[in-house]
Structure formats: structure tokens, C-alpha cells
Short mmCIF file of C-alpha atoms and ligand atoms in Angstrom, two decimals:
data_model
loop_
_atom_site.label_atom_id
_atom_site.label_comp_id
_atom_site.label_asym_id
_atom_site.label_seq_id
_atom_site.Cartn_x
_atom_site.Cartn_y
_atom_site.Cartn_z
CA MET A 1 40.32 -1.31 6.78
CA SER A 2 40.27 -4.90 8.09
CA GLU A 3 37.28 -7.19 7.65
CA GLN A 4 36.55 -6.76 11.36
CA GLU A 5 36.30 -2.97 10.98
CA LYS A 6 34.35 -2.82 7.73
CA GLU A 7 31.10 -0.91 8.06
CA ILE A 8 27.97 -3.07 7.83
CA LEU A 9 24.68 -1.26 7.22
CA VAL A 10 21.21 -2.68 7.84
CA THR A 11 20.81 -3.41 4.16
CA ARG A 12 22.55 -2.97 0.83
CA SER A 13 20.74 -2.64 -2.49
CA ALA A 14 21.04 -5.59 -4.84
CA LEU A 15 22.00 -4.50 -8.36
CA PRO A 16 21.95 -6.44 -11.64
CA PRO A 17 25.30 -6.84 -13.47
CA TYR A 18 26.30 -3.40 -14.79
CA ALA A 19 26.68 -4.55 -18.42
CA GLU A 20 23.24 -6.14 -18.34
CA PHE A 21 21.55 -2.93 -17.20
CA ILE A 22 23.45 -0.79 -19.71
CA GLU A 23 22.44 -3.14 -22.52
CA ALA A 24 18.84 -3.10 -21.34
CA ILE A 25 18.55 0.71 -21.36
CA LYS A 26 20.03 1.11 -24.88
CA PRO A 27 16.61 1.09 -26.66
CA ILE A 28 15.73 4.27 -24.79
CA TRP A 29 18.33 6.15 -26.85
CA ASP A 30 16.48 5.16 -30.02
CA SER A 31 12.96 5.79 -28.85
CA ALA A 32 13.66 8.81 -26.62
CA TRP A 33 10.65 7.60 -24.63
CA LEU A 34 11.54 8.07 -20.96
CA THR A 35 8.32 7.96 -19.00
CA ASN A 36 4.50 8.18 -19.16
CA MET A 37 3.65 4.47 -19.33
CA GLY A 38 6.19 3.44 -21.97
CA GLU A 39 7.00 0.02 -23.35
CA PHE A 40 9.07 -1.12 -20.34
CA HIS A 41 6.47 0.12 -17.87
CA GLN A 42 3.91 -2.06 -19.63
CA GLN A 43 6.25 -5.04 -19.76
CA LEU A 44 7.07 -4.82 -16.05
CA GLU A 45 3.40 -4.48 -15.15
CA GLN A 46 2.63 -7.70 -17.05
CA GLU A 47 5.59 -9.62 -15.66
CA LEU A 48 4.80 -8.61 -12.09
CA LYS A 49 1.14 -9.56 -12.45
CA THR A 50 2.27 -13.08 -13.30
CA PHE A 51 5.10 -13.19 -10.80
CA LEU A 52 3.00 -11.95 -7.90
CA ASP A 53 0.02 -14.09 -8.95
CA VAL A 54 -2.45 -11.18 -8.80
CA GLU A 55 -5.50 -10.29 -10.86
CA GLN A 56 -4.71 -6.61 -11.43
CA LEU A 57 -1.65 -4.48 -10.80
CA THR A 58 -0.77 -0.82 -11.27
CA LEU A 59 2.79 0.49 -11.05
CA PHE A 60 3.73 3.67 -9.20
CA THR A 61 6.84 5.79 -8.89
CA ASN A 62 7.01 4.70 -5.25
CA GLY A 63 4.96 2.58 -2.88
CA HIS A 64 3.79 5.50 -0.75
CA LEU A 65 2.00 7.27 -3.59
CA GLY A 66 0.41 3.97 -4.54
CA LEU A 67 -1.02 3.74 -1.04
CA GLU A 68 -2.24 7.34 -1.06
CA MET A 69 -3.87 6.88 -4.44
CA VAL A 70 -5.63 3.62 -3.71
CA LEU A 71 -7.22 5.23 -0.63
CA GLN A 72 -8.29 8.15 -2.82
CA ALA A 73 -9.61 5.82 -5.54
CA MET A 74 -11.77 3.99 -3.00
CA GLU A 75 -13.30 7.30 -1.86
CA LEU A 76 -12.90 6.41 1.79
CA THR A 77 -14.21 8.69 4.49
CA GLY A 78 -13.88 9.10 8.27
CA GLU A 79 -11.70 6.66 10.19
CA VAL A 80 -9.24 4.00 9.07
CA ILE A 81 -8.07 1.37 11.56
CA THR A 82 -4.33 0.86 11.22
CA THR A 83 -1.19 -0.20 13.07
CA PRO A 84 1.06 2.11 15.08
CA PHE A 85 4.01 -0.21 14.37
CA SER A 86 5.13 0.62 10.84
CA PHE A 87 7.10 3.01 8.69
CA ALA A 88 5.80 6.61 8.59
CA SER A 89 4.29 6.04 5.14
CA THR A 90 1.38 3.90 6.37
CA THR A 91 -0.24 6.55 8.56
CA HIS A 92 0.87 9.47 6.39
CA ALA A 93 -1.12 7.97 3.50
CA ILE A 94 -4.22 8.00 5.71
CA THR A 95 -3.84 11.54 7.09
CA ARG A 96 -2.74 13.07 3.78
CA GLY A 97 -6.00 11.69 2.37
CA GLY A 98 -7.95 13.67 4.99
CA LEU A 99 -8.78 10.50 6.94
CA THR A 100 -8.34 9.81 10.66
CA PRO A 101 -6.09 6.94 11.76
CA VAL A 102 -7.30 4.76 14.63
CA PHE A 103 -4.44 2.73 16.09
CA CYS A 104 -4.95 -0.95 16.85
CA ASP A 105 -2.46 -2.89 18.97
CA ILE A 106 -0.24 -5.59 17.46
CA ASP A 107 0.24 -9.30 17.92
CA PRO A 108 3.34 -10.02 20.06
CA VAL A 109 4.63 -12.77 17.77
CA THR A 110 4.03 -11.48 14.22
CA CYS A 111 4.07 -7.75 15.16
CA CYS A 112 1.16 -7.33 12.69
CA MET A 113 -2.18 -5.81 13.71
CA ASP A 114 -3.91 -7.97 16.34
CA ALA A 115 -7.11 -9.00 14.55
CA GLU A 116 -8.79 -9.78 17.90
CA LYS A 117 -8.63 -6.09 18.80
CA ILE A 118 -10.07 -4.62 15.61
CA GLU A 119 -13.82 -4.89 16.23
CA ALA A 120 -13.70 -2.88 19.47
CA LEU A 121 -12.33 0.07 17.45
CA ILE A 122 -15.03 0.10 14.75
CA THR A 123 -17.39 3.08 14.88
CA GLN A 124 -20.05 4.58 12.59
CA ARG A 125 -17.23 6.54 10.94
CA THR A 126 -14.95 3.60 10.12
CA SER A 127 -14.56 3.01 6.39
CA ALA A 128 -11.49 0.76 6.13
CA ILE A 129 -8.80 -1.33 7.78
CA LEU A 130 -5.17 -0.75 6.77
CA PRO A 131 -2.94 -3.44 8.29
CA VAL A 132 0.76 -3.99 7.49
CA HIS A 133 2.39 -7.36 6.81
CA VAL A 134 5.31 -6.06 8.83
CA TYR A 135 8.79 -7.53 8.16
CA GLY A 136 7.05 -9.87 5.70
CA HIS A 137 5.07 -11.54 8.50
CA ILE A 138 1.54 -12.14 7.29
CA CYS A 139 -1.50 -10.68 9.10
CA ASP A 140 -4.42 -12.88 10.09
CA VAL A 141 -5.99 -12.32 6.68
CA GLU A 142 -8.96 -14.65 7.24
CA LYS A 143 -10.10 -13.00 10.46
CA ILE A 144 -9.61 -9.54 9.00
CA GLU A 145 -11.71 -10.49 5.98
CA ARG A 146 -14.51 -11.81 8.20
CA ILE A 147 -14.57 -8.58 10.23
CA ALA A 148 -14.48 -6.42 7.09
CA LYS A 149 -17.37 -8.32 5.49
CA LYS A 150 -19.47 -8.14 8.65
CA HIS A 151 -19.02 -4.35 8.97
CA ASN A 152 -18.83 -3.55 5.25
CA LEU A 153 -15.30 -2.16 5.42
CA LYS A 154 -12.57 -2.04 2.79
CA VAL A 155 -9.24 -3.73 3.55
CA ILE A 156 -6.04 -2.32 2.09
CA TYR A 157 -2.85 -4.14 3.03
CA ASP A 158 0.43 -2.31 3.28
CA ALA A 159 2.42 -5.18 1.77
CA ALA A 160 5.59 -3.08 1.33
CA HIS A 161 7.69 -5.84 2.93
CA THR A 162 6.13 -8.89 1.29
CA PHE A 163 7.27 -8.93 -2.33
CA GLY A 164 6.90 -12.44 -3.76
CA GLU A 165 5.48 -14.02 -0.62
CA THR A 166 2.65 -16.53 -0.73
CA LEU A 167 0.24 -17.88 1.87
CA ASN A 168 -0.72 -21.50 1.25
CA GLY A 169 0.43 -21.01 -2.33
CA VAL A 170 -1.68 -17.88 -2.93
CA GLY A 171 0.03 -14.58 -3.85
CA ILE A 172 -0.10 -12.22 -0.88
CA GLY A 173 -1.45 -9.43 -3.09
CA ARG A 174 -4.71 -11.36 -3.52
CA PHE A 175 -5.82 -10.74 0.06
CA GLY A 176 -7.97 -7.73 0.92
CA ASP A 177 -9.42 -5.26 -1.57
CA ALA A 178 -5.95 -4.01 -2.45
CA ALA A 179 -2.31 -4.39 -1.42
CA MET A 180 0.62 -2.03 -1.84
CA PHE A 181 4.14 -3.32 -2.56
CA SER A 182 7.23 -1.12 -2.23
CA PHE A 183 10.05 -1.43 -4.74
CA HIS A 184 12.35 1.00 -2.91
CA ALA A 185 16.12 0.51 -3.25
CA THR A 186 16.21 -1.10 0.22
CA LYS A 187 13.69 -3.79 -0.62
CA VAL A 188 14.11 -7.45 -1.65
CA PHE A 189 13.05 -6.46 -5.18
CA HIS A 190 13.51 -2.86 -6.30
CA THR A 191 13.10 -0.43 -9.16
CA ILE A 192 15.39 2.18 -7.48
CA GLU A 193 12.25 3.94 -6.21
CA GLY A 194 8.96 2.33 -7.09
CA GLY A 195 5.93 0.40 -6.01
CA ALA A 196 2.71 -1.21 -7.13
CA VAL A 197 -0.84 -1.74 -5.98
CA SER A 198 -2.57 -5.07 -6.64
CA TYR A 199 -6.34 -5.48 -6.46
CA GLN A 200 -9.37 -7.21 -7.89
CA GLY A 201 -11.62 -5.55 -10.47
CA GLU A 202 -11.33 -3.37 -13.56
CA TRP A 203 -12.90 -0.25 -11.97
CA LEU A 204 -9.88 0.34 -9.73
CA LYS A 205 -7.49 -0.03 -12.66
CA GLU A 206 -9.11 2.82 -14.54
CA ARG A 207 -9.11 5.05 -11.47
CA LEU A 208 -5.52 4.32 -10.46
CA ASP A 209 -4.17 4.79 -14.00
CA CYS A 210 -5.97 8.10 -14.11
CA LEU A 211 -4.99 9.31 -10.62
CA LYS A 212 -1.31 8.61 -11.11
CA ASN A 213 -1.36 10.78 -14.25
CA PHE A 214 -2.95 13.97 -12.85
CA GLY A 215 -6.50 12.65 -13.38
CA ILE A 216 -6.04 12.93 -17.14
CA ILE A 217 -7.92 10.39 -19.27
CA ASN A 218 -7.25 11.86 -22.73
CA LYS A 219 -5.75 14.96 -24.31
CA GLU A 220 -8.79 17.08 -23.54
CA GLN A 221 -10.30 15.51 -20.42
CA VAL A 222 -9.20 15.71 -16.78
CA VAL A 223 -11.73 13.89 -14.60
CA ALA A 224 -10.08 13.67 -11.16
CA VAL A 225 -7.73 15.59 -8.90
CA GLY A 226 -4.80 13.26 -9.39
CA GLY A 227 -1.07 13.65 -8.96
CA ASN A 228 2.08 12.50 -10.68
CA ALA A 229 3.04 9.00 -9.58
CA LYS A 230 4.18 7.41 -12.83
CA MET A 231 7.08 4.96 -12.85
CA ASN A 232 9.66 6.00 -15.46
CA GLU A 233 11.33 3.72 -18.01
CA PHE A 234 14.69 3.54 -16.21
CA GLN A 235 12.94 2.37 -13.06
CA ALA A 236 10.97 -0.21 -15.06
CA ILE A 237 14.12 -1.57 -16.72
CA MET A 238 15.86 -1.83 -13.35
CA GLY A 239 12.85 -3.88 -12.22
CA LEU A 240 12.93 -6.14 -15.28
CA CYS A 241 16.65 -6.79 -14.73
CA ASN A 242 16.27 -7.38 -10.98
CA LEU A 243 13.40 -9.79 -11.52
CA LYS A 244 15.78 -12.06 -13.46
CA HIS A 245 18.10 -12.29 -10.45
CA LEU A 246 15.48 -12.44 -7.72
CA SER A 247 15.67 -16.15 -7.03
CA THR A 248 19.44 -15.88 -6.40
CA GLU A 249 18.89 -12.90 -4.09
CA LEU A 250 16.25 -14.85 -2.14
CA GLU A 251 18.48 -17.93 -1.82
CA LYS A 252 21.30 -15.79 -0.43
CA ARG A 253 18.95 -14.05 2.01
CA GLU A 254 17.66 -17.42 3.18
CA GLN A 255 21.23 -18.44 3.99
CA VAL A 256 21.74 -15.22 5.97
CA VAL A 257 18.56 -15.80 7.97
CA ASN A 258 19.42 -19.47 8.57
CA ARG A 259 22.88 -18.53 9.81
CA TYR A 260 21.44 -15.98 12.26
CA GLY A 261 19.12 -18.76 13.45
CA GLU A 262 21.98 -21.21 13.95
CA ARG A 263 24.00 -18.70 15.93
CA LEU A 264 21.31 -16.92 17.95
CA ALA A 265 18.47 -19.41 18.54
CA GLY A 266 18.09 -20.48 22.15
CA VAL A 267 20.11 -17.58 23.56
CA LYS A 268 18.41 -16.42 26.76
CA GLY A 269 16.86 -12.99 26.38
CA LEU A 270 16.79 -12.97 22.57
CA ARG A 271 13.51 -13.45 20.70
CA LEU A 272 13.96 -14.34 17.03
CA PRO A 273 11.34 -14.15 14.28
CA GLU A 274 9.26 -17.31 13.84
CA GLN A 275 8.51 -19.03 10.53
CA GLN A 276 4.74 -18.79 9.90
CA ALA A 277 2.88 -21.91 8.80
CA GLY A 278 1.99 -21.85 5.09
CA VAL A 279 4.05 -18.73 4.33
CA LYS A 280 6.75 -18.70 1.66
CA SER A 281 9.09 -16.07 3.12
CA ASN A 282 11.15 -13.47 1.25
CA TYR A 283 13.63 -13.03 4.13
CA ALA A 284 13.23 -9.26 3.97
CA TYR A 285 14.19 -8.39 7.55
CA PHE A 286 15.70 -10.03 10.61
CA PRO A 287 14.07 -8.40 13.66
CA VAL A 288 15.33 -9.49 17.10
CA LEU A 289 13.73 -8.59 20.42
CA PHE A 290 16.21 -7.86 23.21
CA GLU A 291 14.15 -8.92 26.21
CA ASP A 292 14.68 -7.73 29.77
CA ASP A 293 16.76 -10.79 30.74
CA PHE A 294 19.41 -10.08 28.09
CA ALA A 295 22.62 -8.40 29.31
CA LEU A 296 22.05 -5.19 27.31
CA ASN A 297 18.81 -3.48 26.50
CA ARG A 298 17.95 -2.63 22.90
CA ASN A 299 19.39 0.88 22.97
CA GLU A 300 22.59 -0.33 24.60
CA MET A 301 22.88 -3.09 22.02
CA TYR A 302 22.29 -0.60 19.18
CA ASP A 303 25.20 1.52 20.50
CA TRP A 304 27.36 -1.54 21.19
CA LEU A 305 26.98 -2.70 17.59
CA ALA A 306 27.41 0.82 16.17
CA GLY A 307 30.64 1.16 18.16
CA ARG A 308 31.87 -1.85 16.21
CA ASN A 309 30.75 -0.45 12.84
CA ILE A 310 27.61 -2.58 12.63
CA HIS A 311 24.53 -0.46 11.98
CA ALA A 312 21.33 -2.24 12.92
CA ARG A 313 18.07 -0.22 12.87
CA LYS A 314 15.24 0.38 15.30
CA TYR A 315 12.50 -0.56 12.81
CA PHE A 316 10.01 0.53 14.11
CA TYR A 317 10.72 3.06 16.84
CA PRO A 318 9.24 5.48 17.72
CA LEU A 319 5.68 4.31 17.22
CA ILE A 320 3.78 6.41 14.70
CA PRO A 321 1.38 8.08 17.22
CA ASP A 322 4.50 9.31 19.05
CA PHE A 323 5.86 11.16 16.00
CA ASP A 324 6.10 14.91 16.61
CA CYS A 325 3.60 15.53 13.80
CA TYR A 326 0.97 13.26 15.42
CA LEU A 327 1.53 13.81 19.15
CA GLU A 328 -1.77 14.15 21.05
CA GLN A 329 -3.77 14.39 17.83
CA PHE A 330 -5.72 11.16 17.82
CA GLY A 331 -6.39 10.53 21.52
CA GLN A 332 -4.60 7.96 23.67
CA ALA A 333 -4.20 4.72 21.76
CA ASP A 334 -4.34 1.54 23.83
CA ILE A 335 -1.28 -0.16 22.33
CA PRO A 336 0.77 -1.82 25.12
CA VAL A 337 2.15 -4.64 22.94
CA ALA A 338 3.32 -2.22 20.26
CA ARG A 339 5.01 -0.15 22.98
CA TYR A 340 6.71 -3.25 24.39
CA VAL A 341 8.04 -4.35 20.98
CA ALA A 342 9.08 -0.86 19.82
CA GLU A 343 11.27 -0.48 22.94
CA ARG A 344 13.03 -3.81 22.41
CA VAL A 345 13.31 -4.53 18.70
CA LEU A 346 16.40 -4.21 16.56
CA THR A 347 16.48 -5.29 12.91
CA LEU A 348 19.87 -6.81 12.19
CA PRO A 349 21.63 -6.38 8.83
CA CYS A 350 19.97 -8.65 6.27
CA TYR A 351 20.67 -8.69 2.53
CA GLY A 352 21.84 -11.08 -0.13
CA SER A 353 25.46 -9.93 -0.35
CA LEU A 354 26.00 -10.18 3.43
CA THR A 355 28.55 -12.98 3.79
CA GLN A 356 28.45 -15.76 6.35
CA ALA A 357 31.65 -14.32 7.85
CA GLU A 358 29.86 -10.99 8.30
CA VAL A 359 26.83 -12.64 9.90
CA ASP A 360 29.22 -14.46 12.22
CA ARG A 361 30.96 -11.19 13.06
CA ILE A 362 27.59 -9.61 13.95
CA CYS A 363 26.60 -12.62 16.07
CA ASP A 364 30.00 -12.69 17.82
CA VAL A 365 29.59 -9.03 18.81
CA ILE A 366 26.07 -9.71 20.15
CA LEU A 367 27.05 -12.86 22.02
CA GLU A 368 30.11 -11.26 23.57
CA VAL A 369 27.82 -9.53 26.04
CA LYS A 370 25.33 -12.28 26.91
CA ARG A 371 24.89 -13.01 30.61
N1 T4K B 401 5.07 1.01 4.15
C1 T4K B 401 6.05 0.38 4.79
C2 T4K B 401 5.72 -0.61 5.85
C3 T4K B 401 7.39 0.65 4.47
O1 T4K B 401 8.40 0.04 5.15
C4 T4K B 401 7.68 1.60 3.46
C5 T4K B 401 9.05 1.92 3.12
C6 T4K B 401 6.60 2.20 2.78
C7 T4K B 401 5.30 1.89 3.17
C8 T4K B 401 6.79 3.21 1.69
O2 T4K B 401 7.29 2.62 0.50
P1 T4K B 401 8.19 3.54 -0.53
O3 T4K B 401 7.38 4.80 -0.81
O4 T4K B 401 9.51 3.82 0.14
O5 T4K B 401 8.29 2.66 -1.75
C9 T4K B 401 13.92 2.88 4.32
C10 T4K B 401 13.29 3.06 2.95
O6 T4K B 401 13.60 4.32 2.38
C11 T4K B 401 11.80 2.89 2.95
O7 T4K B 401 11.42 2.65 1.62
C12 T4K B 401 11.39 1.69 3.78
N2 T4K B 401 9.98 1.55 3.90
C13 T4K B 401 11.99 1.80 5.18
C14 T4K B 401 11.64 0.63 6.06
O8 T4K B 401 13.40 1.84 5.06
P2 T4K B 401 15.16 4.61 5.83
O9 T4K B 401 14.87 6.01 6.17
O10 T4K B 401 15.46 3.68 6.94
O11 T4K B 401 16.31 4.49 4.69
P3 T4K B 401 17.85 4.79 4.75
O12 T4K B 401 18.17 5.82 3.74
O13 T4K B 401 18.28 5.02 6.14
O14 T4K B 401 18.46 3.40 4.21
C15 T4K B 401 18.60 2.25 5.02
C16 T4K B 401 19.83 1.49 4.56
O15 T4K B 401 19.66 1.01 3.25
C17 T4K B 401 21.09 2.31 4.50
O16 T4K B 401 21.72 2.26 5.74
C18 T4K B 401 21.90 1.63 3.41
C19 T4K B 401 20.88 0.98 2.54
N3 T4K B 401 20.69 1.69 1.26
C20 T4K B 401 19.92 2.81 1.23
C21 T4K B 401 19.69 3.46 0.06
C22 T4K B 401 18.84 4.71 0.02
C23 T4K B 401 21.25 1.17 0.11
O17 T4K B 401 21.96 0.15 0.15
N4 T4K B 401 21.02 1.81 -1.06
C24 T4K B 401 20.26 2.95 -1.15
O18 T4K B 401 20.07 3.47 -2.26
O19 T4K B 401 13.88 4.10 5.02
#
């Protein structure tokens, strides 16, 4: 297969050198300790606390269960204001916890929840706000905090896309009452599957540690209806290895994003992501809006690229309230901006091992059709 025909997927997991991982897992054959908060689990938890610059952090076997369990730990009730423009996990965590999602429209530039539209959605039943730092773009954390304080609401950020990001030098996991990071294989930093919740305060640590281990606190006491969301030792070691190579991965991603910018900025009908003031980016995604004055609409462009073996993704389409499992369940959400973006956005391939030649090939295919 020639370079021009080689399949390019939206992302490709970064892996540590094989020999390094094999060496790192050797101690497991001596200890035979595979899971249940072992030595490597503890080491990764400590290293990530420092790396992410957060006060407290609890690891999970995936980000989704971390989100479900932090909502459970906070004993939320009633309604949770959230975004319709996200991965299924965000709303599923709310509904699986017996809570009702209330969908708030998004900001047209960041694609995060539009903080100006939150207050109009608050009712007597609202207990929390669950925004997403989508694509690694940061929500208006100050405004959201002001609203939450005024109405006595909890704020839980879905920070699945924001590993290692900072806002004005502050770790992104420090904003809100809690933040969930995903360490899925497709993320900037991964533990194969995995995730973590960061938060302030010892009380949440005890609850989360307990909930992720069936609600067990010692050999004879089960104090909560928990589940099994423990990260195993192989996952933790993958994380420890990947952490060592993260800065290289980020540098390579930055080059990919810069190259897209060089090739696609200023093209009529294309809207590229904007760098946010004060944000240290992790270059997780490269979302492009195909506006109405571009030669092809988003769906046509998706097919055009796929026909040339380039597999971009419609993150995030359809919107969550339009999923079959949610249709007509939560009333008509007033979300015109989210609808506009979801119809036009395509996330282009973006990962550290994507070469400049491959970025150029993707851009050539896109630009071949411009008016
Ligand atoms: N909140 C938000 C906002 C999220 O985006 C996510 C996860 C979560 C919460 C939940 O966190 P976790 O519980 O997952 O920790 C992928 C990921 O599976 C999912 O984790 C992620 N969001 C979502 C945005 O993307 P799919 O269904 O698009 O994955 P899939 O299998 O189509 O993979 C995409 C591409 O990644 C493939 O084309 C190739 C590459 N890939 C995939 C896998 C599985 C690899 O290179 N290696 C791999 O092992 O959901």
C-alpha cells in the first residue's frame, strides 16, 4: 500500500517502548499482586497528584465510572445542568445515577457550556452543574463558580479531554468541586482503560475509595452500595510508563496542530479551533467546522475523506438528547448553537505519531475541493 493509500484513523494510541513496559511489569510475577489498590496503583495516584497539580485524586478503572461514582458520593438529587455536546458518558453518568439531565446550550467558539445560559435553567430541583471542557477547551470556570456559589450547587467538570492542561498556571482539576479525567487508550495520556477524579477535601477521598471497591471499608464492613471500579496494576504500570514519555507526545501533537494551522488557517468556510488565553493546551483534538460557504458540507467532507482512507470523526454528533435512548424524555431543549456545531464539526486525525507528510496529505484532500 502506498503512503497515499495508507489508512489514517482519527487517533492512534501512544505506547511506551515495548522493552520498557515488559521490564516494568516484571515485579508483578514476584508479588502476584494484580489489582485491589496495589503498589503501582498507589505510585500512579501520587505521581498524578503532583503532575496534575491537584489536592486529592482517586484512580478508577475508567473515567466513566469515576464520573458516576463522584455523583453518587456527593448524594446529588433532582436535576443536573449539563451539555448536550459531549460523549455519551457525560449524560449517562447523570441518568444512571437516577438524576435528570437539563441541557444547556454551548458557546459557539469553545463549544463548552455557555455560562450565560445556565441561570435560566436553575430550578428548585437543581443540585449540580456538570460542564465538559470539550476538546480540551476550558469552560468559563469563574462564571460557573459564581453561579454555583449563588445557588448553592455543586460543580463537577467532565475533564476527560484536558489531561495536563492548566489555566493561568493552575491545574485544571482544581476548578469546581471535582473533575473527571479519562485515561482511555484514545487519550493524550492513557492507562489502556482508566480515569481519575480530582477534588478538594478528605471526605470525598474516603467515599470514592469505598465506592469503587463495592462499598467495603474493611473485611467485615460494607457501608455503601458501591461497585467495582478499581484500576488494576497493569493499567497503573502503563500509566507510569506513559507519564515518562508525555512531554514528547505533547511536543509531537503541538507540531501536528501547528501544521494544520499553517495549511488550513484563512481558508474560506473553515473554522479552526482558537487558542484560549491563559490555557496550556494538550492538543487532544483538532475540531474543524465546515461552514455553509465551504464547497462540501460536513457529511460530504466526511465521506470525501473516508473515500481516500482518511477517517475523521463527527465528535460530537448526534447530540446527546437526540440519542435513541433519550429521545423525547427530557422535554425540548433550547440548544440552537449545539445543533449548529453538531451538524458542521469534524475532528481531524490528531496524535503524536501522525507525520507532517500525513497532515499534509489530509490537508491536500480537504483543500482539493475548496471553492
Ligand atoms: N466524557 C467525555 C467527554 C469523553 O470523551 C469520554 C470518553 C468519557 C467521558 C468517558 O471516559 P472513559 O470511560 O472512556 O475513560 C472513544 C473512546 O472510547 C472514549 O474513551 C472517548 N471519550 C471518545 C471521545 O472516543 P469511540 O467510540 O470513538 O472509540 P473508537 O473505538 O471508535 O476509537 C477511535 C479511534 O481510536 C480508532 O479509530 C482508532 C483509535 N484507537 C482506538 C482504540 C480502542 C487506538 O488507536 N487504539 C485503541 O485501543 O470512543
